[in-house]
């Protein structure tokens, strides 16, 4: 028995029957006219029966994760659209999930909106900004579902909505996120946005009751510095943050699989994620003096003449 993805219906199992033609011919040749002849048959029962598949299909939550949505409304829109296109995706045993192949080109021509995202170490406006939050949530779930990761890359900077080392960035069309259903049963992805949160779940069948924990180790950190840039449009006495900072990190992740009784079955290396640091850039007006040094106009005399004092009345 198997699941037809197009109809989402179970195709029933069939018992196999083998006839050995040489034995049948020999029995027929040696039989008297009008007599009964027994022909040996061999039956092969299916590995997955209809009843077995019906009883086990999507009965277990293999992995689940919820992240908070933030940023401008267009980013929320893109997250919601990508989650909707992923929702109800079914993978048969052995099939590989492609995130970009599922959500399509995250461009305005494909229904997405323009929002913020990372490009060449900067936060810029781009089509489909925010769709990486969905791919990260799916990767997080796939790890805890103990599925085979085919291709994954970390973001340039830490993201905050999932633990360090468990994010997955994409860039159409060259950088995709993929994983494979290496279980014996179909799996289904459920993803949706509700109440300002993105939820992703992977349903499947876990007959042995195994589960996953991760170990994450920060091997090194690189602190950001604060950089000041002159900008004459900034009002005197004020500053403006141009670039938000990120601390650089190198993080190792290990996947630990336990049996239903809590016994460690395996501990395997998952990934090394290298996140860049990004300095904090503050804009100030050249007329001011402050931690960046004397302003170019700070010591000039005030051009407004001082008022003439009036005599104090008796």
PDB file of C-alpha atoms in Angstrom:
ATOM      1  CA  UNK A   1       0.000   0.000   0.000  1.00  0.00           C
ATOM      2  CA  UNK A   2       1.130   3.539  -0.661  1.00  0.00           C
ATOM      3  CA  UNK A   3      -0.185   7.075  -0.638  1.00  0.00           C
ATOM      4  CA  UNK A   4      -1.033   8.749  -3.927  1.00  0.00           C
ATOM      5  CA  UNK A   5       0.203  12.323  -3.461  1.00  0.00           C
ATOM      6  CA  UNK A   6      -2.028  13.772  -6.151  1.00  0.00           C
ATOM      7  CA  UNK A   7      -5.258  12.367  -4.722  1.00  0.00           C
ATOM      8  CA  UNK A   8      -4.026  11.991  -1.103  1.00  0.00           C
ATOM      9  CA  UNK A   9      -5.694   8.572  -1.136  1.00  0.00           C
ATOM     10  CA  UNK A  10      -4.210   5.212  -0.165  1.00  0.00           C
ATOM     11  CA  UNK A  11      -3.641   2.799  -3.034  1.00  0.00           C
ATOM     12  CA  UNK A  12      -4.478  -0.658  -1.594  1.00  0.00           C
ATOM     13  CA  UNK A  13      -1.876  -3.371  -1.218  1.00  0.00           C
ATOM     14  CA  UNK A  14      -1.951  -6.534  -3.354  1.00  0.00           C
ATOM     15  CA  UNK A  15      -0.623  -9.968  -2.426  1.00  0.00           C
ATOM     16  CA  UNK A  16       1.880 -11.242  -4.978  1.00  0.00           C
ATOM     17  CA  UNK A  17       1.510 -14.718  -6.558  1.00  0.00           C
ATOM     18  CA  UNK A  18       4.339 -16.582  -8.327  1.00  0.00           C
ATOM     19  CA  UNK A  19       3.780 -19.570 -10.687  1.00  0.00           C
ATOM     20  CA  UNK A  20       6.713 -21.851 -11.448  1.00  0.00           C
ATOM     21  CA  UNK A  21       6.047 -22.719 -15.082  1.00  0.00           C
ATOM     22  CA  UNK A  22       8.543 -25.594 -15.307  1.00  0.00           C
ATOM     23  CA  UNK A  23       6.917 -27.427 -12.381  1.00  0.00           C
ATOM     24  CA  UNK A  24       3.441 -26.743 -13.793  1.00  0.00           C
ATOM     25  CA  UNK A  25       4.413 -28.103 -17.253  1.00  0.00           C
ATOM     26  CA  UNK A  26       5.917 -31.214 -15.724  1.00  0.00           C
ATOM     27  CA  UNK A  27       2.766 -31.883 -13.677  1.00  0.00           C
ATOM     28  CA  UNK A  28       0.523 -31.421 -16.710  1.00  0.00           C
ATOM     29  CA  UNK A  29       2.672 -33.613 -18.973  1.00  0.00           C
ATOM     30  CA  UNK A  30       2.607 -36.509 -16.512  1.00  0.00           C
ATOM     31  CA  UNK A  31      -1.121 -36.278 -15.680  1.00  0.00           C
ATOM     32  CA  UNK A  32      -3.688 -38.692 -17.055  1.00  0.00           C
ATOM     33  CA  UNK A  33      -6.449 -37.348 -19.278  1.00  0.00           C
ATOM     34  CA  UNK A  34      -9.304 -35.911 -17.211  1.00  0.00           C
ATOM     35  CA  UNK A  35      -7.364 -35.972 -13.930  1.00  0.00           C
ATOM     36  CA  UNK A  36      -6.834 -33.118 -11.512  1.00  0.00           C
ATOM     37  CA  UNK A  37      -3.422 -31.461 -11.396  1.00  0.00           C
ATOM     38  CA  UNK A  38      -1.992 -29.397  -8.498  1.00  0.00           C
ATOM     39  CA  UNK A  39       0.248 -26.523  -9.588  1.00  0.00           C
ATOM     40  CA  UNK A  40       2.495 -25.060  -6.850  1.00  0.00           C
ATOM     41  CA  UNK A  41       2.096 -21.327  -6.220  1.00  0.00           C
ATOM     42  CA  UNK A  42       4.042 -19.005  -3.925  1.00  0.00           C
ATOM     43  CA  UNK A  43       2.336 -16.004  -2.305  1.00  0.00           C
ATOM     44  CA  UNK A  44       4.288 -12.928  -1.264  1.00  0.00           C
ATOM     45  CA  UNK A  45       2.630 -10.653   1.259  1.00  0.00           C
ATOM     46  CA  UNK A  46       3.239  -6.910   0.849  1.00  0.00           C
ATOM     47  CA  UNK A  47       5.694  -5.170   3.142  1.00  0.00           C
ATOM     48  CA  UNK A  48       3.056  -2.521   3.810  1.00  0.00           C
ATOM     49  CA  UNK A  49      -0.543  -3.676   3.899  1.00  0.00           C
ATOM     50  CA  UNK A  50      -3.515  -1.388   3.462  1.00  0.00           C
ATOM     51  CA  UNK A  51      -4.530  -1.833   7.073  1.00  0.00           C
ATOM     52  CA  UNK A  52      -1.008  -1.195   8.285  1.00  0.00           C
ATOM     53  CA  UNK A  53      -0.671   2.046   6.347  1.00  0.00           C
ATOM     54  CA  UNK A  54      -4.111   3.276   7.427  1.00  0.00           C
ATOM     55  CA  UNK A  55      -3.241   2.660  11.067  1.00  0.00           C
ATOM     56  CA  UNK A  56       0.120   4.453  10.918  1.00  0.00           C
ATOM     57  CA  UNK A  57      -0.241   7.259   8.361  1.00  0.00           C
ATOM     58  CA  UNK A  58       0.772  10.655   9.831  1.00  0.00           C
ATOM     59  CA  UNK A  59       0.020   9.489  13.357  1.00  0.00           C
ATOM     60  CA  UNK A  60       3.099  11.008  15.027  1.00  0.00           C
ATOM     61  CA  UNK A  61       4.505  14.537  15.262  1.00  0.00           C
ATOM     62  CA  UNK A  62       8.137  14.030  14.295  1.00  0.00           C
ATOM     63  CA  UNK A  63       9.188  17.659  14.744  1.00  0.00           C
ATOM     64  CA  UNK A  64       7.550  20.963  15.678  1.00  0.00           C
ATOM     65  CA  UNK A  65       8.666  24.555  16.098  1.00  0.00           C
ATOM     66  CA  UNK A  66       7.116  28.000  16.603  1.00  0.00           C
ATOM     67  CA  UNK A  67       8.883  31.296  15.938  1.00  0.00           C
ATOM     68  CA  UNK A  68       7.751  34.888  16.372  1.00  0.00           C
ATOM     69  CA  UNK A  69       7.259  37.058  13.300  1.00  0.00           C
ATOM     70  CA  UNK A  70       8.675  40.578  13.371  1.00  0.00           C
ATOM     71  CA  UNK A  71       9.475  43.437  11.060  1.00  0.00           C
ATOM     72  CA  UNK A  72       7.352  45.336   8.525  1.00  0.00           C
ATOM     73  CA  UNK A  73       3.996  44.085   7.273  1.00  0.00           C
ATOM     74  CA  UNK A  74       5.442  43.010   3.905  1.00  0.00           C
ATOM     75  CA  UNK A  75       7.772  40.607   5.714  1.00  0.00           C
ATOM     76  CA  UNK A  76       4.807  39.073   7.529  1.00  0.00           C
ATOM     77  CA  UNK A  77       3.019  38.759   4.185  1.00  0.00           C
ATOM     78  CA  UNK A  78       5.966  36.888   2.640  1.00  0.00           C
ATOM     79  CA  UNK A  79       6.259  34.530   5.611  1.00  0.00           C
ATOM     80  CA  UNK A  80       2.534  33.786   5.454  1.00  0.00           C
ATOM     81  CA  UNK A  81       2.625  33.174   1.684  1.00  0.00           C
ATOM     82  CA  UNK A  82       5.661  30.878   1.851  1.00  0.00           C
ATOM     83  CA  UNK A  83       4.147  28.951   4.774  1.00  0.00           C
ATOM     84  CA  UNK A  84       0.900  28.522   2.844  1.00  0.00           C
ATOM     85  CA  UNK A  85       2.740  27.126  -0.181  1.00  0.00           C
ATOM     86  CA  UNK A  86       4.642  24.670   2.010  1.00  0.00           C
ATOM     87  CA  UNK A  87       1.574  23.620   3.998  1.00  0.00           C
ATOM     88  CA  UNK A  88       0.247  20.110   3.314  1.00  0.00           C
ATOM     89  CA  UNK A  89       3.328  19.062   1.315  1.00  0.00           C
ATOM     90  CA  UNK A  90       3.665  15.254   1.319  1.00  0.00           C
ATOM     91  CA  UNK A  91       6.914  13.367   0.826  1.00  0.00           C
ATOM     92  CA  UNK A  92       6.858   9.659   0.100  1.00  0.00           C
ATOM     93  CA  UNK A  93       9.694   7.457   1.417  1.00  0.00           C
ATOM     94  CA  UNK A  94      12.907   8.348  -0.389  1.00  0.00           C
ATOM     95  CA  UNK A  95      11.647  11.662  -1.806  1.00  0.00           C
ATOM     96  CA  UNK A  96      13.578  14.927  -1.352  1.00  0.00           C
ATOM     97  CA  UNK A  97      11.967  18.217  -0.313  1.00  0.00           C
ATOM     98  CA  UNK A  98      13.178  21.368  -2.077  1.00  0.00           C
ATOM     99  CA  UNK A  99      12.187  24.608  -0.363  1.00  0.00           C
ATOM    100  CA  UNK A 100      12.644  26.838  -3.407  1.00  0.00           C
ATOM    101  CA  UNK A 101      11.021  24.190  -5.564  1.00  0.00           C
ATOM    102  CA  UNK A 102       7.986  24.411  -3.273  1.00  0.00           C
ATOM    103  CA  UNK A 103       7.603  28.167  -2.703  1.00  0.00           C
ATOM    104  CA  UNK A 104       8.846  29.201  -6.151  1.00  0.00           C
ATOM    105  CA  UNK A 105      10.813  32.314  -7.054  1.00  0.00           C
ATOM    106  CA  UNK A 106      10.235  34.750  -4.136  1.00  0.00           C
ATOM    107  CA  UNK A 107       9.706  37.659  -6.514  1.00  0.00           C
ATOM    108  CA  UNK A 108       6.901  40.177  -6.909  1.00  0.00           C
ATOM    109  CA  UNK A 109       5.990  38.468 -10.176  1.00  0.00           C
ATOM    110  CA  UNK A 110       5.307  35.317  -8.137  1.00  0.00           C
ATOM    111  CA  UNK A 111       3.122  37.039  -5.549  1.00  0.00           C
ATOM    112  CA  UNK A 112       5.708  38.068  -2.947  1.00  0.00           C
ATOM    113  CA  UNK A 113       6.317  41.605  -1.715  1.00  0.00           C
ATOM    114  CA  UNK A 114       9.413  43.712  -1.250  1.00  0.00           C
ATOM    115  CA  UNK A 115      10.880  43.693   2.274  1.00  0.00           C
ATOM    116  CA  UNK A 116      14.221  43.569   4.079  1.00  0.00           C
ATOM    117  CA  UNK A 117      16.847  40.856   3.813  1.00  0.00           C
ATOM    118  CA  UNK A 118      20.606  40.227   3.882  1.00  0.00           C
ATOM    119  CA  UNK A 119      22.791  40.775   0.817  1.00  0.00           C
ATOM    120  CA  UNK A 120      26.598  41.126   0.800  1.00  0.00           C
ATOM    121  CA  UNK A 121      26.678  41.761   4.531  1.00  0.00           C
ATOM    122  CA  UNK A 122      24.069  44.519   4.459  1.00  0.00           C
ATOM    123  CA  UNK A 123      20.382  44.732   5.286  1.00  0.00           C
ATOM    124  CA  UNK A 124      18.752  45.747   2.016  1.00  0.00           C
ATOM    125  CA  UNK A 125      15.334  45.880   0.420  1.00  0.00           C
ATOM    126  CA  UNK A 126      14.636  42.819  -1.694  1.00  0.00           C
ATOM    127  CA  UNK A 127      11.759  40.780  -3.055  1.00  0.00           C
ATOM    128  CA  UNK A 128      10.590  38.012  -0.747  1.00  0.00           C
ATOM    129  CA  UNK A 129      12.340  39.294   2.375  1.00  0.00           C
ATOM    130  CA  UNK A 130      11.393  37.005   5.263  1.00  0.00           C
ATOM    131  CA  UNK A 131      11.014  33.680   3.447  1.00  0.00           C
ATOM    132  CA  UNK A 132      14.200  32.422   5.124  1.00  0.00           C
ATOM    133  CA  UNK A 133      12.341  32.327   8.428  1.00  0.00           C
ATOM    134  CA  UNK A 134      10.144  29.563   7.003  1.00  0.00           C
ATOM    135  CA  UNK A 135      13.098  27.580   5.620  1.00  0.00           C
ATOM    136  CA  UNK A 136      14.844  27.934   9.004  1.00  0.00           C
ATOM    137  CA  UNK A 137      11.780  26.681  10.863  1.00  0.00           C
ATOM    138  CA  UNK A 138      11.563  23.677   8.530  1.00  0.00           C
ATOM    139  CA  UNK A 139      15.258  22.878   8.999  1.00  0.00           C
ATOM    140  CA  UNK A 140      14.824  23.102  12.773  1.00  0.00           C
ATOM    141  CA  UNK A 141      11.931  20.615  12.588  1.00  0.00           C
ATOM    142  CA  UNK A 142      13.748  18.300  10.155  1.00  0.00           C
ATOM    143  CA  UNK A 143      16.687  17.980  12.543  1.00  0.00           C
ATOM    144  CA  UNK A 144      14.432  17.094  15.458  1.00  0.00           C
ATOM    145  CA  UNK A 145      12.479  14.730  13.197  1.00  0.00           C
ATOM    146  CA  UNK A 146      15.795  12.939  12.555  1.00  0.00           C
ATOM    147  CA  UNK A 147      15.534  13.350   8.799  1.00  0.00           C
ATOM    148  CA  UNK A 148      18.393  13.328   6.301  1.00  0.00           C
ATOM    149  CA  UNK A 149      19.575  16.866   5.453  1.00  0.00           C
ATOM    150  CA  UNK A 150      20.620  17.095   1.805  1.00  0.00           C
ATOM    151  CA  UNK A 151      21.679  20.766   1.619  1.00  0.00           C
ATOM    152  CA  UNK A 152      21.652  23.618   4.126  1.00  0.00           C
ATOM    153  CA  UNK A 153      23.564  26.886   4.608  1.00  0.00           C
ATOM    154  CA  UNK A 154      23.522  29.273   7.555  1.00  0.00           C
ATOM    155  CA  UNK A 155      22.781  33.001   7.331  1.00  0.00           C
ATOM    156  CA  UNK A 156      25.541  35.598   7.184  1.00  0.00           C
ATOM    157  CA  UNK A 157      24.523  36.799  10.666  1.00  0.00           C
ATOM    158  CA  UNK A 158      22.704  35.204  13.594  1.00  0.00           C
ATOM    159  CA  UNK A 159      18.937  35.418  13.168  1.00  0.00           C
ATOM    160  CA  UNK A 160      17.471  35.237  16.666  1.00  0.00           C
ATOM    161  CA  UNK A 161      14.224  33.425  15.806  1.00  0.00           C
ATOM    162  CA  UNK A 162      15.832  29.960  15.979  1.00  0.00           C
ATOM    163  CA  UNK A 163      18.852  28.805  18.019  1.00  0.00           C
ATOM    164  CA  UNK A 164      22.275  29.471  16.515  1.00  0.00           C
ATOM    165  CA  UNK A 165      23.233  26.656  14.147  1.00  0.00           C
ATOM    166  CA  UNK A 166      19.647  25.658  13.359  1.00  0.00           C
ATOM    167  CA  UNK A 167      18.795  28.260  10.701  1.00  0.00           C
ATOM    168  CA  UNK A 168      18.738  27.749   6.933  1.00  0.00           C
ATOM    169  CA  UNK A 169      19.091  30.548   4.408  1.00  0.00           C
ATOM    170  CA  UNK A 170      18.082  30.436   0.728  1.00  0.00           C
ATOM    171  CA  UNK A 171      18.781  32.624  -2.285  1.00  0.00           C
ATOM    172  CA  UNK A 172      16.908  32.049  -5.525  1.00  0.00           C
ATOM    173  CA  UNK A 173      17.870  30.200  -7.654  1.00  0.00           C
ATOM    174  CA  UNK A 174      21.390  29.221  -6.550  1.00  0.00           C
ATOM    175  CA  UNK A 175      21.041  28.404  -2.835  1.00  0.00           C
ATOM    176  CA  UNK A 176      18.301  25.995  -1.777  1.00  0.00           C
ATOM    177  CA  UNK A 177      17.419  24.099   1.389  1.00  0.00           C
ATOM    178  CA  UNK A 178      16.694  20.381   0.940  1.00  0.00           C
ATOM    179  CA  UNK A 179      16.039  17.342   3.091  1.00  0.00           C
ATOM    180  CA  UNK A 180      15.041  13.743   2.335  1.00  0.00           C
ATOM    181  CA  UNK A 181      12.355  11.504   3.790  1.00  0.00           C
ATOM    182  CA  UNK A 182      14.524   8.568   4.806  1.00  0.00           C
ATOM    183  CA  UNK A 183      11.768   6.918   6.858  1.00  0.00           C
ATOM    184  CA  UNK A 184       9.600   3.965   5.789  1.00  0.00           C
ATOM    185  CA  UNK A 185       6.410   6.060   5.812  1.00  0.00           C
ATOM    186  CA  UNK A 186       5.089   9.198   4.103  1.00  0.00           C
ATOM    187  CA  UNK A 187       5.606  12.474   5.950  1.00  0.00           C
ATOM    188  CA  UNK A 188       3.574  15.680   5.747  1.00  0.00           C
ATOM    189  CA  UNK A 189       4.576  19.293   6.403  1.00  0.00           C
ATOM    190  CA  UNK A 190       2.118  21.598   8.143  1.00  0.00           C
ATOM    191  CA  UNK A 191       2.970  25.320   8.275  1.00  0.00           C
ATOM    192  CA  UNK A 192       0.885  28.382   9.081  1.00  0.00           C
ATOM    193  CA  UNK A 193       0.982  31.872  10.626  1.00  0.00           C
ATOM    194  CA  UNK A 194      -1.385  32.695  13.493  1.00  0.00           C
ATOM    195  CA  UNK A 195      -1.292  35.296  16.241  1.00  0.00           C
ATOM    196  CA  UNK A 196       1.976  36.760  15.050  1.00  0.00           C
ATOM    197  CA  UNK A 197       3.764  33.406  15.156  1.00  0.00           C
ATOM    198  CA  UNK A 198       4.928  30.947  12.504  1.00  0.00           C
ATOM    199  CA  UNK A 199       4.344  27.277  13.311  1.00  0.00           C
ATOM    200  CA  UNK A 200       5.892  24.381  11.366  1.00  0.00           C
ATOM    201  CA  UNK A 201       5.218  20.695  12.081  1.00  0.00           C
ATOM    202  CA  UNK A 202       6.331  17.479  10.411  1.00  0.00           C
ATOM    203  CA  UNK A 203       3.937  14.542  10.715  1.00  0.00           C
ATOM    204  CA  UNK A 204       4.926  10.962  10.023  1.00  0.00           C
ATOM    205  CA  UNK A 205       5.273   7.604  11.718  1.00  0.00           C
ATOM    206  CA  UNK A 206       7.684   6.808  14.523  1.00  0.00           C
ATOM    207  CA  UNK A 207       7.047   3.159  15.496  1.00  0.00           C
ATOM    208  CA  UNK A 208      10.110   2.893  17.748  1.00  0.00           C
ATOM    209  CA  UNK A 209       9.511   6.111  19.696  1.00  0.00           C
ATOM    210  CA  UNK A 210      12.980   7.574  19.139  1.00  0.00           C
ATOM    211  CA  UNK A 211      13.557  11.292  19.648  1.00  0.00           C
ATOM    212  CA  UNK A 212      16.293  13.883  19.045  1.00  0.00           C
ATOM    213  CA  UNK A 213      18.118  16.378  21.212  1.00  0.00           C
ATOM    214  CA  UNK A 214      20.788  18.761  19.946  1.00  0.00           C
ATOM    215  CA  UNK A 215      24.052  19.878  21.488  1.00  0.00           C
ATOM    216  CA  UNK A 216      25.256  23.324  20.407  1.00  0.00           C
ATOM    217  CA  UNK A 217      28.714  24.663  21.199  1.00  0.00           C
ATOM    218  CA  UNK A 218      29.935  28.194  20.502  1.00  0.00           C
ATOM    219  CA  UNK A 219      33.567  27.709  19.514  1.00  0.00           C
ATOM    220  CA  UNK A 220      34.406  31.397  19.235  1.00  0.00           C
ATOM    221  CA  UNK A 221      32.874  34.870  19.196  1.00  0.00           C
ATOM    222  CA  UNK A 222      33.963  38.105  17.527  1.00  0.00           C
ATOM    223  CA  UNK A 223      32.595  41.236  19.155  1.00  0.00           C
ATOM    224  CA  UNK A 224      31.449  44.110  17.004  1.00  0.00           C
ATOM    225  CA  UNK A 225      32.790  47.643  17.331  1.00  0.00           C
ATOM    226  CA  UNK A 226      31.003  50.983  17.136  1.00  0.00           C
ATOM    227  CA  UNK A 227      31.821  53.175  14.142  1.00  0.00           C
ATOM    228  CA  UNK A 228      30.773  56.833  13.775  1.00  0.00           C
ATOM    229  CA  UNK A 229      30.002  58.388  10.396  1.00  0.00           C
ATOM    230  CA  UNK A 230      29.476  62.087   9.738  1.00  0.00           C
ATOM    231  CA  UNK A 231      26.151  63.033   8.157  1.00  0.00           C
ATOM    232  CA  UNK A 232      25.162  66.690   7.861  1.00  0.00           C
ATOM    233  CA  UNK A 233      21.464  65.787   7.692  1.00  0.00           C
ATOM    234  CA  UNK A 234      21.489  64.652  11.344  1.00  0.00           C
ATOM    235  CA  UNK A 235      20.125  67.361  13.693  1.00  0.00           C
ATOM    236  CA  UNK A 236      22.611  68.807  16.170  1.00  0.00           C
ATOM    237  CA  UNK A 237      22.647  67.101  19.519  1.00  0.00           C
ATOM    238  CA  UNK A 238      21.301  63.828  18.119  1.00  0.00           C
ATOM    239  CA  UNK A 239      22.614  60.640  16.551  1.00  0.00           C
ATOM    240  CA  UNK A 240      21.041  57.910  14.444  1.00  0.00           C
ATOM    241  CA  UNK A 241      21.862  54.205  14.229  1.00  0.00           C
ATOM    242  CA  UNK A 242      22.531  53.413  10.570  1.00  0.00           C
ATOM    243  CA  UNK A 243      23.564  49.754  10.940  1.00  0.00           C
ATOM    244  CA  UNK A 244      22.471  47.361  13.686  1.00  0.00           C
ATOM    245  CA  UNK A 245      25.339  45.246  15.023  1.00  0.00           C
ATOM    246  CA  UNK A 246      25.874  41.491  15.168  1.00  0.00           C
ATOM    247  CA  UNK A 247      28.410  39.510  17.159  1.00  0.00           C
ATOM    248  CA  UNK A 248      30.314  37.027  15.016  1.00  0.00           C
ATOM    249  CA  UNK A 249      30.146  33.383  16.070  1.00  0.00           C
ATOM    250  CA  UNK A 250      31.351  29.922  15.107  1.00  0.00           C
ATOM    251  CA  UNK A 251      28.870  27.291  16.315  1.00  0.00           C
ATOM    252  CA  UNK A 252      29.025  23.480  16.179  1.00  0.00           C
ATOM    253  CA  UNK A 253      25.824  21.422  16.334  1.00  0.00           C
ATOM    254  CA  UNK A 254      25.507  17.705  17.137  1.00  0.00           C
ATOM    255  CA  UNK A 255      22.421  15.537  16.684  1.00  0.00           C
ATOM    256  CA  UNK A 256      21.767  13.072  19.508  1.00  0.00           C
ATOM    257  CA  UNK A 257      19.197  10.312  18.946  1.00  0.00           C
ATOM    258  CA  UNK A 258      17.628   8.559  21.952  1.00  0.00           C
ATOM    259  CA  UNK A 259      15.383   5.517  22.182  1.00  0.00           C
ATOM    260  CA  UNK A 260      11.978   5.596  23.862  1.00  0.00           C
ATOM    261  CA  UNK A 261      13.612   4.817  27.233  1.00  0.00           C
ATOM    262  CA  UNK A 262      16.100   7.688  27.027  1.00  0.00           C
ATOM    263  CA  UNK A 263      19.138   5.640  26.016  1.00  0.00           C
ATOM    264  CA  UNK A 264      21.552   7.433  23.674  1.00  0.00           C
ATOM    265  CA  UNK A 265      21.627   5.588  20.342  1.00  0.00           C
ATOM    266  CA  UNK A 266      23.857   7.916  18.323  1.00  0.00           C
ATOM    267  CA  UNK A 267      25.625  11.276  18.478  1.00  0.00           C
ATOM    268  CA  UNK A 268      26.534  12.668  15.074  1.00  0.00           C
ATOM    269  CA  UNK A 269      27.981  15.959  13.847  1.00  0.00           C
ATOM    270  CA  UNK A 270      25.257  18.118  12.299  1.00  0.00           C
ATOM    271  CA  UNK A 271      26.986  21.285  11.073  1.00  0.00           C
ATOM    272  CA  UNK A 272      29.418  24.106  11.719  1.00  0.00           C
ATOM    273  CA  UNK A 273      27.816  27.526  11.266  1.00  0.00           C
ATOM    274  CA  UNK A 274      30.027  30.578  10.798  1.00  0.00           C
ATOM    275  CA  UNK A 275      28.275  33.881  11.413  1.00  0.00           C
ATOM    276  CA  UNK A 276      30.018  37.148  10.564  1.00  0.00           C
ATOM    277  CA  UNK A 277      30.233  40.115  12.890  1.00  0.00           C
ATOM    278  CA  UNK A 278      28.775  43.421  11.777  1.00  0.00           C
ATOM    279  CA  UNK A 279      29.849  46.707  13.315  1.00  0.00           C
ATOM    280  CA  UNK A 280      27.380  49.207  14.707  1.00  0.00           C
ATOM    281  CA  UNK A 281      27.358  52.386  12.604  1.00  0.00           C
ATOM    282  CA  UNK A 282      26.123  55.611  14.210  1.00  0.00           C
ATOM    283  CA  UNK A 283      25.499  58.770  12.211  1.00  0.00           C
ATOM    284  CA  UNK A 284      26.233  62.195  13.725  1.00  0.00           C
ATOM    285  CA  UNK A 285      26.332  65.756  12.470  1.00  0.00           C
ATOM    286  CA  UNK A 286      29.808  67.283  11.922  1.00  0.00           C
ATOM    287  CA  UNK A 287      28.685  70.349  13.919  1.00  0.00           C
ATOM    288  CA  UNK A 288      28.622  68.346  17.141  1.00  0.00           C
ATOM    289  CA  UNK A 289      31.453  67.224  19.374  1.00  0.00           C
ATOM    290  CA  UNK A 290      31.272  63.970  21.254  1.00  0.00           C
ATOM    291  CA  UNK A 291      32.964  60.589  21.558  1.00  0.00           C
ATOM    292  CA  UNK A 292      33.988  60.849  17.889  1.00  0.00           C
ATOM    293  CA  UNK A 293      36.035  64.019  18.561  1.00  0.00           C
ATOM    294  CA  UNK A 294      35.565  67.761  18.087  1.00  0.00           C
ATOM    295  CA  UNK A 295      33.021  68.793  15.514  1.00  0.00           C
ATOM    296  CA  UNK A 296      34.126  71.087  12.696  1.00  0.00           C
ATOM    297  CA  UNK A 297      31.801  73.823  13.907  1.00  0.00           C
ATOM    298  CA  UNK A 298      31.822  73.135  17.631  1.00  0.00           C
ATOM    299  CA  UNK A 299      34.177  75.995  18.610  1.00  0.00           C
ATOM    300  CA  UNK A 300      32.925  78.687  16.238  1.00  0.00           C
ATOM    301  CA  UNK A 301      31.478  81.820  17.942  1.00  0.00           C
ATOM    302  CA  UNK A 302      27.735  82.103  17.992  1.00  0.00           C
ATOM    303  CA  UNK A 303      26.775  84.555  15.190  1.00  0.00           C
ATOM    304  CA  UNK A 304      23.795  85.857  17.212  1.00  0.00           C
ATOM    305  CA  UNK A 305      24.788  89.073  19.139  1.00  0.00           C
ATOM    306  CA  UNK A 306      24.280  89.048  22.883  1.00  0.00           C
ATOM    307  CA  UNK A 307      21.350  91.240  24.081  1.00  0.00           C
ATOM    308  CA  UNK A 308      22.128  94.610  25.798  1.00  0.00           C
ATOM    309  CA  UNK A 309      21.371  94.320  29.551  1.00  0.00           C
ATOM    310  CA  UNK A 310      18.594  96.544  30.895  1.00  0.00           C
ATOM    311  CA  UNK A 311      18.901  98.407  34.220  1.00  0.00           C
ATOM    312  CA  UNK A 312      17.390  96.597  37.148  1.00  0.00           C
ATOM    313  CA  UNK A 313      14.399  98.529  38.568  1.00  0.00           C
ATOM    314  CA  UNK A 314      14.742  99.780  42.191  1.00  0.00           C
TER     315      UNK A 314
END
